[in-house]
């Protein structure tokens, strides 16, 4: 038998069997449509959110974000992002420390670019930086801040923020220092 002489063979099961099969398939499709609609309705009702029960806690004695004092820093903190490599915390602010800088550094996203930015803060003479905090604002932006010059117990600090390709970043940078004044 040659491959050129092959003829397609049709197997006929009869019209009655074909009708029964067609109605069975149709019934299954209708049942699947009902289940799909029920599933969509269940998901839609579960995803409806109500803002009526949400309460925003009031911070007593603070009118604006800039009115926070060092002692109120915990109450005034807007940081809701979990600690990770995207945030930088060095040192600790003490009782005699003052916030010398609150810098918001924002770089918009650009396709195919890797943003590499340096932010330098130079404090007044006779200051010692005791606490550096760079906190990412918003969702993850795949950026990483690092100290490349100065830092703790210096009067200056240079932070490098390296972003991921195609992403921007948005950081709040807080710098606290002790001011050592002497009359001698």
Short mmCIF file of the C-alpha atoms (twelve columns), coordinates in Angstrom:
data_MODEL
# 
_entry.id   MODEL 
# 
loop_
_atom_site.group_PDB 
_atom_site.id 
_atom_site.type_symbol 
_atom_site.label_atom_id 
_atom_site.label_alt_id 
_atom_site.label_comp_id 
_atom_site.label_asym_id 
_atom_site.label_seq_id 
_atom_site.Cartn_x 
_atom_site.Cartn_y 
_atom_site.Cartn_z 
_atom_site.pdbx_PDB_model_num 
ATOM 1   C CA . UNK A 1   0.000   0.000  0.000  1 
ATOM 2   C CA . UNK A 2   1.462   3.302  -1.053 1 
ATOM 3   C CA . UNK A 3   1.175   6.575  0.853  1 
ATOM 4   C CA . UNK A 4   -0.267  8.239  -2.241 1 
ATOM 5   C CA . UNK A 5   -3.260  5.891  -2.345 1 
ATOM 6   C CA . UNK A 6   -4.493  6.623  1.196  1 
ATOM 7   C CA . UNK A 7   -8.064  7.851  1.263  1 
ATOM 8   C CA . UNK A 8   -9.664  9.518  4.276  1 
ATOM 9   C CA . UNK A 9   -12.136 7.227  5.941  1 
ATOM 10  C CA . UNK A 10  -15.325 8.585  7.450  1 
ATOM 11  C CA . UNK A 11  -16.960 6.644  10.228 1 
ATOM 12  C CA . UNK A 12  -20.649 7.300  10.437 1 
ATOM 13  C CA . UNK A 13  -22.317 6.712  13.790 1 
ATOM 14  C CA . UNK A 14  -25.702 7.716  12.536 1 
ATOM 15  C CA . UNK A 15  -27.755 10.885 12.877 1 
ATOM 16  C CA . UNK A 16  -29.328 9.870  16.202 1 
ATOM 17  C CA . UNK A 17  -25.976 9.441  17.931 1 
ATOM 18  C CA . UNK A 18  -24.736 12.795 16.551 1 
ATOM 19  C CA . UNK A 19  -27.861 14.598 17.869 1 
ATOM 20  C CA . UNK A 20  -27.459 13.075 21.335 1 
ATOM 21  C CA . UNK A 21  -23.794 14.058 21.454 1 
ATOM 22  C CA . UNK A 22  -24.606 17.612 20.316 1 
ATOM 23  C CA . UNK A 23  -27.272 18.050 23.004 1 
ATOM 24  C CA . UNK A 24  -24.914 16.693 25.660 1 
ATOM 25  C CA . UNK A 25  -22.199 19.161 24.654 1 
ATOM 26  C CA . UNK A 26  -24.715 22.007 24.623 1 
ATOM 27  C CA . UNK A 27  -25.956 21.090 28.102 1 
ATOM 28  C CA . UNK A 28  -22.384 21.047 29.450 1 
ATOM 29  C CA . UNK A 29  -21.683 24.474 27.905 1 
ATOM 30  C CA . UNK A 30  -24.829 25.953 29.481 1 
ATOM 31  C CA . UNK A 31  -23.867 24.553 32.884 1 
ATOM 32  C CA . UNK A 32  -20.332 25.950 32.541 1 
ATOM 33  C CA . UNK A 33  -21.761 29.380 31.649 1 
ATOM 34  C CA . UNK A 34  -23.941 29.309 34.781 1 
ATOM 35  C CA . UNK A 35  -20.968 28.376 36.942 1 
ATOM 36  C CA . UNK A 36  -18.843 31.107 35.329 1 
ATOM 37  C CA . UNK A 37  -21.510 33.754 35.966 1 
ATOM 38  C CA . UNK A 38  -21.887 32.590 39.568 1 
ATOM 39  C CA . UNK A 39  -18.113 32.756 40.043 1 
ATOM 40  C CA . UNK A 40  -17.889 36.266 38.548 1 
ATOM 41  C CA . UNK A 41  -20.716 37.479 40.796 1 
ATOM 42  C CA . UNK A 42  -19.080 35.948 43.873 1 
ATOM 43  C CA . UNK A 43  -15.742 37.603 43.089 1 
ATOM 44  C CA . UNK A 44  -17.422 40.942 42.350 1 
ATOM 45  C CA . UNK A 45  -19.334 40.968 45.630 1 
ATOM 46  C CA . UNK A 46  -16.247 39.919 47.599 1 
ATOM 47  C CA . UNK A 47  -14.119 42.689 46.105 1 
ATOM 48  C CA . UNK A 48  -16.488 45.535 46.926 1 
ATOM 49  C CA . UNK A 49  -14.866 47.695 49.610 1 
ATOM 50  C CA . UNK A 50  -16.597 50.158 51.866 1 
ATOM 51  C CA . UNK A 51  -14.849 53.196 53.296 1 
ATOM 52  C CA . UNK A 52  -17.496 53.768 55.935 1 
ATOM 53  C CA . UNK A 53  -15.706 51.753 58.614 1 
ATOM 54  C CA . UNK A 54  -12.216 53.119 57.959 1 
ATOM 55  C CA . UNK A 55  -11.012 55.621 60.527 1 
ATOM 56  C CA . UNK A 56  -7.950  57.805 60.194 1 
ATOM 57  C CA . UNK A 57  -6.360  58.246 63.617 1 
ATOM 58  C CA . UNK A 58  -5.793  61.862 64.586 1 
ATOM 59  C CA . UNK A 59  -2.398  62.848 65.923 1 
ATOM 60  C CA . UNK A 60  -3.055  65.179 68.866 1 
ATOM 61  C CA . UNK A 61  -1.317  68.544 68.742 1 
ATOM 62  C CA . UNK A 62  0.037   68.233 65.210 1 
ATOM 63  C CA . UNK A 63  -1.527  70.504 62.617 1 
ATOM 64  C CA . UNK A 64  0.820   69.833 59.701 1 
ATOM 65  C CA . UNK A 65  3.578   67.408 58.826 1 
ATOM 66  C CA . UNK A 66  6.223   70.093 59.359 1 
ATOM 67  C CA . UNK A 67  5.072   70.727 62.951 1 
ATOM 68  C CA . UNK A 68  6.574   67.505 64.322 1 
ATOM 69  C CA . UNK A 69  9.141   67.765 67.090 1 
ATOM 70  C CA . UNK A 70  11.841  65.223 67.814 1 
ATOM 71  C CA . UNK A 71  9.878   63.741 70.701 1 
ATOM 72  C CA . UNK A 72  6.801   63.392 68.481 1 
ATOM 73  C CA . UNK A 73  8.690   61.626 65.708 1 
ATOM 74  C CA . UNK A 74  7.030   58.276 66.398 1 
ATOM 75  C CA . UNK A 75  3.562   59.820 66.387 1 
ATOM 76  C CA . UNK A 76  4.268   61.913 63.276 1 
ATOM 77  C CA . UNK A 77  5.948   59.185 61.253 1 
ATOM 78  C CA . UNK A 78  4.356   58.610 57.861 1 
ATOM 79  C CA . UNK A 79  6.541   55.569 57.181 1 
ATOM 80  C CA . UNK A 80  4.296   52.620 56.434 1 
ATOM 81  C CA . UNK A 81  6.785   50.769 54.245 1 
ATOM 82  C CA . UNK A 82  8.409   47.699 55.826 1 
ATOM 83  C CA . UNK A 83  12.147  47.807 56.479 1 
ATOM 84  C CA . UNK A 84  14.147  46.421 53.587 1 
ATOM 85  C CA . UNK A 85  17.177  47.177 51.485 1 
ATOM 86  C CA . UNK A 86  15.124  49.931 49.843 1 
ATOM 87  C CA . UNK A 87  15.391  51.961 53.079 1 
ATOM 88  C CA . UNK A 88  18.491  53.174 54.905 1 
ATOM 89  C CA . UNK A 89  18.667  53.771 58.676 1 
ATOM 90  C CA . UNK A 90  21.996  54.613 60.309 1 
ATOM 91  C CA . UNK A 91  22.547  55.747 63.887 1 
ATOM 92  C CA . UNK A 92  19.931  57.032 66.303 1 
ATOM 93  C CA . UNK A 93  18.614  60.478 67.152 1 
ATOM 94  C CA . UNK A 94  19.184  61.412 70.784 1 
ATOM 95  C CA . UNK A 95  17.607  63.971 73.104 1 
ATOM 96  C CA . UNK A 96  19.971  66.817 72.140 1 
ATOM 97  C CA . UNK A 97  19.846  66.118 68.403 1 
ATOM 98  C CA . UNK A 98  18.084  68.350 65.912 1 
ATOM 99  C CA . UNK A 99  16.686  67.549 62.499 1 
ATOM 100 C CA . UNK A 100 18.855  69.560 60.138 1 
ATOM 101 C CA . UNK A 101 17.413  68.316 56.854 1 
ATOM 102 C CA . UNK A 102 14.257  66.829 55.447 1 
ATOM 103 C CA . UNK A 103 14.912  66.221 51.763 1 
ATOM 104 C CA . UNK A 104 12.421  64.779 49.299 1 
ATOM 105 C CA . UNK A 105 14.332  63.394 46.321 1 
ATOM 106 C CA . UNK A 106 12.129  62.355 43.403 1 
ATOM 107 C CA . UNK A 107 13.299  60.995 40.049 1 
ATOM 108 C CA . UNK A 108 10.670  60.055 37.429 1 
ATOM 109 C CA . UNK A 109 10.858  56.746 35.591 1 
ATOM 110 C CA . UNK A 110 12.446  56.663 32.143 1 
ATOM 111 C CA . UNK A 111 12.402  53.749 29.739 1 
ATOM 112 C CA . UNK A 112 15.681  51.821 29.478 1 
ATOM 113 C CA . UNK A 113 17.570  54.167 31.865 1 
ATOM 114 C CA . UNK A 114 19.243  53.337 35.161 1 
ATOM 115 C CA . UNK A 115 19.156  56.387 37.436 1 
ATOM 116 C CA . UNK A 116 22.250  56.868 39.604 1 
ATOM 117 C CA . UNK A 117 21.864  59.967 41.783 1 
ATOM 118 C CA . UNK A 118 23.985  61.467 44.551 1 
ATOM 119 C CA . UNK A 119 22.488  63.655 47.271 1 
ATOM 120 C CA . UNK A 120 24.941  65.630 49.430 1 
ATOM 121 C CA . UNK A 121 24.104  67.408 52.679 1 
ATOM 122 C CA . UNK A 122 26.664  69.719 54.275 1 
ATOM 123 C CA . UNK A 123 25.824  70.817 57.788 1 
ATOM 124 C CA . UNK A 124 27.109  73.867 59.622 1 
ATOM 125 C CA . UNK A 125 30.496  73.826 61.308 1 
ATOM 126 C CA . UNK A 126 30.647  71.968 64.655 1 
ATOM 127 C CA . UNK A 127 27.847  69.543 63.852 1 
ATOM 128 C CA . UNK A 128 28.048  65.782 64.162 1 
ATOM 129 C CA . UNK A 129 25.521  63.775 62.185 1 
ATOM 130 C CA . UNK A 130 24.003  61.154 64.487 1 
ATOM 131 C CA . UNK A 131 21.101  59.729 62.460 1 
ATOM 132 C CA . UNK A 132 20.552  59.264 58.707 1 
ATOM 133 C CA . UNK A 133 17.284  57.911 57.408 1 
ATOM 134 C CA . UNK A 134 16.333  57.469 53.731 1 
ATOM 135 C CA . UNK A 135 12.831  56.050 53.405 1 
ATOM 136 C CA . UNK A 136 11.188  55.067 50.138 1 
ATOM 137 C CA . UNK A 137 7.818   56.702 49.489 1 
ATOM 138 C CA . UNK A 138 5.110   54.559 47.917 1 
ATOM 139 C CA . UNK A 139 5.345   51.125 46.368 1 
ATOM 140 C CA . UNK A 140 8.569   49.327 45.642 1 
ATOM 141 C CA . UNK A 141 10.732  51.088 43.105 1 
ATOM 142 C CA . UNK A 142 13.712  48.717 43.179 1 
ATOM 143 C CA . UNK A 143 16.158  51.445 44.275 1 
ATOM 144 C CA . UNK A 144 18.878  51.181 46.905 1 
ATOM 145 C CA . UNK A 145 20.398  54.060 48.925 1 
ATOM 146 C CA . UNK A 146 23.972  53.812 50.256 1 
ATOM 147 C CA . UNK A 147 26.369  56.204 52.006 1 
ATOM 148 C CA . UNK A 148 29.421  56.885 49.841 1 
ATOM 149 C CA . UNK A 149 31.056  59.776 51.747 1 
ATOM 150 C CA . UNK A 150 30.904  61.314 55.191 1 
ATOM 151 C CA . UNK A 151 28.117  59.910 57.309 1 
ATOM 152 C CA . UNK A 152 27.818  59.431 61.036 1 
ATOM 153 C CA . UNK A 153 29.980  61.744 63.205 1 
ATOM 154 C CA . UNK A 154 30.841  63.980 60.232 1 
ATOM 155 C CA . UNK A 155 29.383  67.343 59.271 1 
ATOM 156 C CA . UNK A 156 28.414  66.097 55.791 1 
ATOM 157 C CA . UNK A 157 26.981  63.023 54.114 1 
ATOM 158 C CA . UNK A 158 26.674  61.941 50.481 1 
ATOM 159 C CA . UNK A 159 24.024  59.359 49.648 1 
ATOM 160 C CA . UNK A 160 23.993  57.417 46.399 1 
ATOM 161 C CA . UNK A 161 20.594  56.194 45.222 1 
ATOM 162 C CA . UNK A 162 20.840  53.605 42.474 1 
ATOM 163 C CA . UNK A 163 17.601  52.746 40.703 1 
ATOM 164 C CA . UNK A 164 16.640  49.794 38.553 1 
ATOM 165 C CA . UNK A 165 16.420  49.962 34.774 1 
ATOM 166 C CA . UNK A 166 13.210  51.679 33.697 1 
ATOM 167 C CA . UNK A 167 12.163  52.687 37.234 1 
ATOM 168 C CA . UNK A 168 12.223  56.004 39.041 1 
ATOM 169 C CA . UNK A 169 12.334  56.517 42.782 1 
ATOM 170 C CA . UNK A 170 10.965  58.762 45.487 1 
ATOM 171 C CA . UNK A 171 12.722  59.121 48.860 1 
ATOM 172 C CA . UNK A 172 12.373  61.130 52.048 1 
ATOM 173 C CA . UNK A 173 15.796  61.750 53.559 1 
ATOM 174 C CA . UNK A 174 16.054  62.864 57.203 1 
ATOM 175 C CA . UNK A 175 19.344  63.954 58.763 1 
ATOM 176 C CA . UNK A 176 19.721  64.546 62.512 1 
ATOM 177 C CA . UNK A 177 22.804  66.007 64.162 1 
ATOM 178 C CA . UNK A 178 24.214  67.207 67.460 1 
ATOM 179 C CA . UNK A 179 25.365  70.814 67.401 1 
ATOM 180 C CA . UNK A 180 28.538  71.311 69.457 1 
ATOM 181 C CA . UNK A 181 28.731  75.005 70.296 1 
ATOM 182 C CA . UNK A 182 31.554  76.287 72.470 1 
ATOM 183 C CA . UNK A 183 32.601  79.821 73.410 1 
ATOM 184 C CA . UNK A 184 36.269  78.987 73.682 1 
# 
